[in-house]
Amino acid sequence: DFDAPSRLTPYYYYSNSFGGFLDIGGKDRYLSFTDKSETAHPRASNNAVWFAPAKSDSTYGAKNFGVGIDADSGVVPDFMLWDKK
C-alpha cells in the first residue's frame, strides 16, 4: 500500500516513510520469492541502484519508498564517525 496506507496506521498515513539498503563489496544474490519459488530479483543486483516501488510503478512518488545501493567498493564518510582508528 505505498500509495494509500490505511488511516488506522497513523505513522504511515501522516508521515513519509523511507527505507534504505546499502551493500559495499562482495558478490551477492538478490532474490524474489513468489508462490513458494525463488527467482532473481528484477531490479536488485551487484553494482546497481534500485527503487521500491520502481520508477515505472504507478505508486512511485507516493509517501512510502525505498532505495537500494550495491557498490563494488567505497566508503560512506558518515559511517566513519564510529571508526576508532
Short mmCIF file of N, CA, C and O in Angstrom, two decimals:
data_model
loop_
_atom_site.label_atom_id
_atom_site.label_comp_id
_atom_site.label_asym_id
_atom_site.label_seq_id
_atom_site.Cartn_x
_atom_site.Cartn_y
_atom_site.Cartn_z
N ASP A 1 0.83 -1.20 0.00
CA ASP A 1 0.00 0.00 0.00
C ASP A 1 0.87 1.26 0.00
O ASP A 1 0.69 2.15 0.83
N PHE A 2 1.82 1.33 -0.92
CA PHE A 2 2.69 2.50 -0.98
C PHE A 2 1.89 3.79 -1.15
O PHE A 2 2.19 4.81 -0.56
N ASP A 3 0.88 3.74 -1.99
CA ASP A 3 0.17 4.95 -2.38
C ASP A 3 -0.92 5.36 -1.37
O ASP A 3 -1.16 6.54 -1.17
N ALA A 4 -1.57 4.41 -0.72
CA ALA A 4 -2.68 4.74 0.18
C ALA A 4 -2.68 3.84 1.40
O ALA A 4 -3.48 2.91 1.49
N PRO A 5 -1.78 4.09 2.37
CA PRO A 5 -1.79 3.26 3.58
C PRO A 5 -3.08 3.47 4.37
O PRO A 5 -3.74 4.50 4.23
N SER A 6 -3.41 2.52 5.18
CA SER A 6 -4.62 2.58 6.00
C SER A 6 -4.58 3.76 6.96
O SER A 6 -3.56 4.06 7.56
N ARG A 7 -5.70 4.44 7.15
CA ARG A 7 -5.80 5.53 8.12
C ARG A 7 -5.70 5.01 9.55
O ARG A 7 -5.55 5.79 10.49
N LEU A 8 -5.78 3.70 9.72
CA LEU A 8 -5.66 3.11 11.05
C LEU A 8 -4.20 2.97 11.48
O LEU A 8 -3.93 2.56 12.60
N THR A 9 -3.29 3.28 10.59
CA THR A 9 -1.86 3.26 10.91
C THR A 9 -1.33 4.68 10.77
O THR A 9 -0.73 5.03 9.76
N PRO A 10 -1.57 5.55 11.77
CA PRO A 10 -1.25 6.97 11.65
C PRO A 10 0.19 7.27 11.26
O PRO A 10 0.44 8.19 10.50
N TYR A 11 1.14 6.51 11.78
CA TYR A 11 2.53 6.80 11.43
C TYR A 11 2.73 6.76 9.93
O TYR A 11 3.34 7.65 9.34
N TYR A 12 2.20 5.73 9.30
CA TYR A 12 2.36 5.60 7.85
C TYR A 12 1.46 6.58 7.09
O TYR A 12 1.80 7.02 6.01
N TYR A 13 0.34 6.91 7.67
CA TYR A 13 -0.61 7.78 6.97
C TYR A 13 -0.17 9.23 6.98
O TYR A 13 -0.27 9.94 5.99
N TYR A 14 0.35 9.72 8.11
CA TYR A 14 0.65 11.14 8.26
C TYR A 14 2.09 11.52 7.92
O TYR A 14 2.41 12.70 7.85
N SER A 15 2.97 10.58 7.78
CA SER A 15 4.36 10.92 7.51
C SER A 15 4.91 10.15 6.31
O SER A 15 4.34 9.17 5.88
N ASN A 16 6.00 10.64 5.79
CA ASN A 16 6.70 9.92 4.73
C ASN A 16 7.48 8.77 5.36
O ASN A 16 7.94 8.87 6.49
N SER A 17 7.63 7.70 4.63
CA SER A 17 8.38 6.55 5.11
C SER A 17 9.45 6.24 4.08
O SER A 17 9.18 6.14 2.88
N PHE A 18 10.70 6.10 4.55
CA PHE A 18 11.81 5.83 3.67
C PHE A 18 12.62 4.67 4.22
O PHE A 18 12.94 4.63 5.41
N GLY A 19 12.97 3.73 3.35
CA GLY A 19 13.84 2.63 3.73
C GLY A 19 15.07 2.64 2.85
O GLY A 19 14.99 2.92 1.65
N GLY A 20 16.22 2.36 3.44
CA GLY A 20 17.45 2.34 2.67
C GLY A 20 18.22 1.05 2.89
O GLY A 20 18.20 0.48 3.97
N PHE A 21 18.88 0.59 1.83
CA PHE A 21 19.71 -0.61 1.89
C PHE A 21 21.03 -0.26 1.22
O PHE A 21 21.05 0.27 0.11
N LEU A 22 22.14 -0.55 1.89
CA LEU A 22 23.46 -0.25 1.36
C LEU A 22 24.34 -1.47 1.53
O LEU A 22 24.45 -2.01 2.63
N ASP A 23 24.97 -1.91 0.44
CA ASP A 23 25.91 -3.02 0.48
C ASP A 23 27.15 -2.60 -0.28
O ASP A 23 27.07 -2.18 -1.44
N ILE A 24 28.32 -2.67 0.37
CA ILE A 24 29.57 -2.32 -0.28
C ILE A 24 30.46 -3.55 -0.30
O ILE A 24 30.77 -4.12 0.74
N GLY A 25 30.87 -3.95 -1.50
CA GLY A 25 31.79 -5.07 -1.67
C GLY A 25 31.09 -6.41 -1.70
O GLY A 25 29.95 -6.57 -1.28
N GLY A 26 31.79 -7.39 -2.25
CA GLY A 26 31.28 -8.75 -2.30
C GLY A 26 30.36 -9.01 -3.47
O GLY A 26 29.86 -8.11 -4.11
N LYS A 27 30.18 -10.28 -3.74
CA LYS A 27 29.24 -10.72 -4.77
C LYS A 27 28.00 -11.24 -4.05
O LYS A 27 28.10 -12.09 -3.18
N ASP A 28 26.85 -10.69 -4.41
CA ASP A 28 25.61 -11.01 -3.70
C ASP A 28 24.58 -11.60 -4.65
O ASP A 28 24.64 -11.40 -5.86
N ARG A 29 23.62 -12.31 -4.06
CA ARG A 29 22.47 -12.82 -4.80
C ARG A 29 21.24 -12.14 -4.24
O ARG A 29 20.97 -12.22 -3.04
N TYR A 30 20.49 -11.46 -5.09
CA TYR A 30 19.25 -10.81 -4.67
C TYR A 30 18.10 -11.60 -5.27
O TYR A 30 18.02 -11.79 -6.48
N LEU A 31 17.22 -12.09 -4.41
CA LEU A 31 16.15 -12.99 -4.84
C LEU A 31 14.77 -12.44 -4.55
O LEU A 31 14.59 -11.64 -3.64
N SER A 32 13.80 -12.88 -5.34
CA SER A 32 12.39 -12.61 -5.09
C SER A 32 11.72 -13.94 -4.78
O SER A 32 12.10 -14.97 -5.35
N PHE A 33 10.76 -13.92 -3.90
CA PHE A 33 10.05 -15.13 -3.53
C PHE A 33 8.58 -14.94 -3.81
O PHE A 33 7.92 -14.09 -3.21
N THR A 34 8.07 -15.69 -4.77
CA THR A 34 6.65 -15.65 -5.11
C THR A 34 6.15 -17.07 -5.31
O THR A 34 6.84 -17.89 -5.92
N ASP A 35 4.99 -17.33 -4.81
CA ASP A 35 4.37 -18.66 -4.96
C ASP A 35 5.33 -19.78 -4.60
O ASP A 35 5.47 -20.76 -5.31
N LYS A 36 6.06 -19.58 -3.51
CA LYS A 36 6.99 -20.60 -2.99
C LYS A 36 8.14 -20.89 -3.94
O LYS A 36 8.79 -21.92 -3.84
N SER A 37 8.40 -20.01 -4.90
CA SER A 37 9.54 -20.22 -5.78
C SER A 37 10.52 -19.06 -5.61
O SER A 37 10.17 -17.98 -5.16
N GLU A 38 11.75 -19.31 -5.98
CA GLU A 38 12.84 -18.37 -5.81
C GLU A 38 13.35 -17.97 -7.19
O GLU A 38 13.71 -18.82 -7.99
N THR A 39 13.34 -16.66 -7.48
CA THR A 39 13.84 -16.18 -8.77
C THR A 39 14.75 -14.98 -8.54
O THR A 39 14.73 -14.36 -7.48
N ALA A 40 15.55 -14.65 -9.53
CA ALA A 40 16.42 -13.48 -9.44
C ALA A 40 15.55 -12.23 -9.33
O ALA A 40 14.51 -12.11 -9.99
N HIS A 41 15.95 -11.31 -8.47
CA HIS A 41 15.20 -10.07 -8.29
C HIS A 41 15.23 -9.28 -9.60
O HIS A 41 16.26 -9.22 -10.27
N PRO A 42 14.12 -8.66 -9.99
CA PRO A 42 14.08 -7.96 -11.29
C PRO A 42 14.92 -6.68 -11.35
O PRO A 42 15.32 -6.26 -12.42
N ARG A 43 15.22 -6.06 -10.19
CA ARG A 43 15.98 -4.81 -10.21
C ARG A 43 17.25 -4.86 -9.37
O ARG A 43 18.25 -4.28 -9.73
N ALA A 44 17.22 -5.50 -8.22
CA ALA A 44 18.37 -5.54 -7.32
C ALA A 44 19.45 -6.45 -7.89
O ALA A 44 19.17 -7.57 -8.30
N SER A 45 20.68 -5.95 -7.93
CA SER A 45 21.80 -6.74 -8.42
C SER A 45 23.11 -6.10 -7.98
O SER A 45 23.12 -4.99 -7.44
N ASN A 46 24.21 -6.79 -8.19
CA ASN A 46 25.52 -6.25 -7.87
C ASN A 46 25.77 -4.99 -8.69
O ASN A 46 25.42 -4.92 -9.87
N ASN A 47 26.39 -4.00 -8.06
CA ASN A 47 26.75 -2.74 -8.71
C ASN A 47 25.55 -2.04 -9.33
O ASN A 47 25.59 -1.61 -10.48
N ALA A 48 24.47 -1.95 -8.58
CA ALA A 48 23.24 -1.35 -9.10
C ALA A 48 22.58 -0.47 -8.04
O ALA A 48 22.88 -0.56 -6.86
N VAL A 49 21.69 0.39 -8.51
CA VAL A 49 20.83 1.19 -7.65
C VAL A 49 19.40 0.87 -8.05
O VAL A 49 19.09 0.79 -9.23
N TRP A 50 18.53 0.63 -7.07
CA TRP A 50 17.14 0.31 -7.40
C TRP A 50 16.21 1.01 -6.41
O TRP A 50 16.59 1.39 -5.32
N PHE A 51 14.98 1.19 -6.86
CA PHE A 51 13.97 1.88 -6.07
C PHE A 51 12.78 0.95 -5.83
O PHE A 51 12.46 0.12 -6.65
N ALA A 52 12.14 1.12 -4.68
CA ALA A 52 10.94 0.36 -4.35
C ALA A 52 9.89 1.34 -3.83
O ALA A 52 10.10 1.96 -2.80
N PRO A 53 8.82 1.51 -4.54
CA PRO A 53 8.50 0.87 -5.82
C PRO A 53 9.39 1.39 -6.94
O PRO A 53 10.01 2.44 -6.81
N ALA A 54 9.43 0.65 -8.03
CA ALA A 54 10.24 1.03 -9.19
C ALA A 54 9.71 2.34 -9.78
O ALA A 54 8.54 2.68 -9.62
N LYS A 55 10.59 3.07 -10.47
CA LYS A 55 10.18 4.34 -11.08
C LYS A 55 9.03 4.15 -12.07
O LYS A 55 8.25 5.06 -12.29
N SER A 56 8.92 2.98 -12.66
CA SER A 56 7.86 2.72 -13.63
C SER A 56 6.54 2.31 -12.97
O SER A 56 5.52 2.22 -13.63
N ASP A 57 6.55 2.06 -11.66
CA ASP A 57 5.35 1.64 -10.94
C ASP A 57 4.40 2.81 -10.75
O ASP A 57 4.82 3.95 -10.53
N SER A 58 3.12 2.56 -10.79
CA SER A 58 2.11 3.62 -10.64
C SER A 58 2.15 4.26 -9.26
O SER A 58 1.68 5.39 -9.10
N THR A 59 2.70 3.57 -8.26
CA THR A 59 2.76 4.13 -6.91
C THR A 59 4.08 4.86 -6.62
O THR A 59 4.27 5.36 -5.52
N TYR A 60 4.98 4.93 -7.60
CA TYR A 60 6.25 5.64 -7.39
C TYR A 60 5.97 7.11 -7.10
O TYR A 60 5.16 7.73 -7.77
N GLY A 61 6.63 7.67 -6.10
CA GLY A 61 6.42 9.06 -5.74
C GLY A 61 5.43 9.25 -4.61
O GLY A 61 5.20 10.35 -4.17
N ALA A 62 4.84 8.16 -4.15
CA ALA A 62 3.93 8.25 -3.00
C ALA A 62 4.75 8.49 -1.75
O ALA A 62 5.97 8.60 -1.79
N LYS A 63 4.10 8.54 -0.62
CA LYS A 63 4.79 8.87 0.63
C LYS A 63 5.73 7.78 1.13
O LYS A 63 6.51 8.02 2.04
N ASN A 64 5.67 6.58 0.62
CA ASN A 64 6.46 5.47 1.11
C ASN A 64 7.33 4.91 0.00
O ASN A 64 6.83 4.50 -1.04
N PHE A 65 8.64 4.91 0.22
CA PHE A 65 9.52 4.39 -0.81
C PHE A 65 10.86 3.97 -0.20
O PHE A 65 11.16 4.27 0.94
N GLY A 66 11.64 3.26 -0.99
CA GLY A 66 12.96 2.82 -0.54
C GLY A 66 13.94 2.86 -1.68
O GLY A 66 13.57 2.94 -2.85
N VAL A 67 15.21 2.79 -1.33
CA VAL A 67 16.28 2.75 -2.31
C VAL A 67 17.30 1.72 -1.86
O VAL A 67 17.56 1.57 -0.67
N GLY A 68 17.83 0.98 -2.81
CA GLY A 68 18.89 0.02 -2.54
C GLY A 68 20.11 0.38 -3.35
O GLY A 68 19.99 0.79 -4.51
N ILE A 69 21.28 0.26 -2.76
CA ILE A 69 22.54 0.56 -3.45
C ILE A 69 23.50 -0.57 -3.17
O ILE A 69 23.75 -0.92 -2.01
N ASP A 70 24.05 -1.15 -4.23
CA ASP A 70 25.09 -2.16 -4.12
C ASP A 70 26.29 -1.64 -4.89
O ASP A 70 26.18 -1.37 -6.08
N ALA A 71 27.42 -1.46 -4.21
CA ALA A 71 28.62 -0.91 -4.83
C ALA A 71 29.79 -1.87 -4.64
O ALA A 71 29.89 -2.56 -3.62
N ASP A 72 30.69 -1.90 -5.63
CA ASP A 72 31.88 -2.74 -5.57
C ASP A 72 32.78 -2.36 -4.40
O ASP A 72 33.32 -3.21 -3.71
N SER A 73 32.98 -1.06 -4.22
CA SER A 73 33.87 -0.59 -3.16
C SER A 73 33.50 0.84 -2.81
O SER A 73 32.71 1.47 -3.49
N GLY A 74 34.10 1.34 -1.74
CA GLY A 74 33.86 2.71 -1.36
C GLY A 74 33.71 2.86 0.13
O GLY A 74 33.75 1.89 0.89
N VAL A 75 33.56 4.09 0.54
CA VAL A 75 33.42 4.44 1.95
C VAL A 75 32.26 5.42 2.08
O VAL A 75 32.12 6.32 1.26
N VAL A 76 31.45 5.22 3.08
CA VAL A 76 30.40 6.17 3.40
C VAL A 76 30.95 7.05 4.51
O VAL A 76 31.10 6.59 5.65
N PRO A 77 31.33 8.30 4.20
CA PRO A 77 32.03 9.14 5.18
C PRO A 77 31.32 9.24 6.53
O PRO A 77 31.98 9.21 7.58
N ASP A 78 30.02 9.36 6.55
CA ASP A 78 29.30 9.49 7.82
C ASP A 78 29.46 8.26 8.71
O ASP A 78 29.44 8.37 9.93
N PHE A 79 29.64 7.08 8.11
CA PHE A 79 29.82 5.87 8.90
C PHE A 79 31.19 5.84 9.56
O PHE A 79 31.40 5.11 10.53
N MET A 80 32.14 6.61 9.09
CA MET A 80 33.48 6.63 9.65
C MET A 80 33.52 7.32 11.01
O MET A 80 34.52 7.27 11.70
N LEU A 81 32.43 7.96 11.42
CA LEU A 81 32.36 8.58 12.74
C LEU A 81 32.61 7.57 13.86
O LEU A 81 33.08 7.93 14.94
N TRP A 82 32.28 6.31 13.61
CA TRP A 82 32.43 5.28 14.62
C TRP A 82 33.74 4.51 14.49
O TRP A 82 33.99 3.60 15.24
N ASP A 83 34.57 4.87 13.53
CA ASP A 83 35.85 4.20 13.33
C ASP A 83 36.83 4.68 14.40
O ASP A 83 37.09 5.87 14.53
N LYS A 84 37.37 3.77 15.19
CA LYS A 84 38.23 4.13 16.32
C LYS A 84 39.71 4.25 15.93
O LYS A 84 40.55 4.39 16.78
N LYS A 85 40.05 4.19 14.66
CA LYS A 85 41.47 4.24 14.24
C LYS A 85 42.09 5.58 14.52
O LYS A 85 41.58 6.61 14.46
#
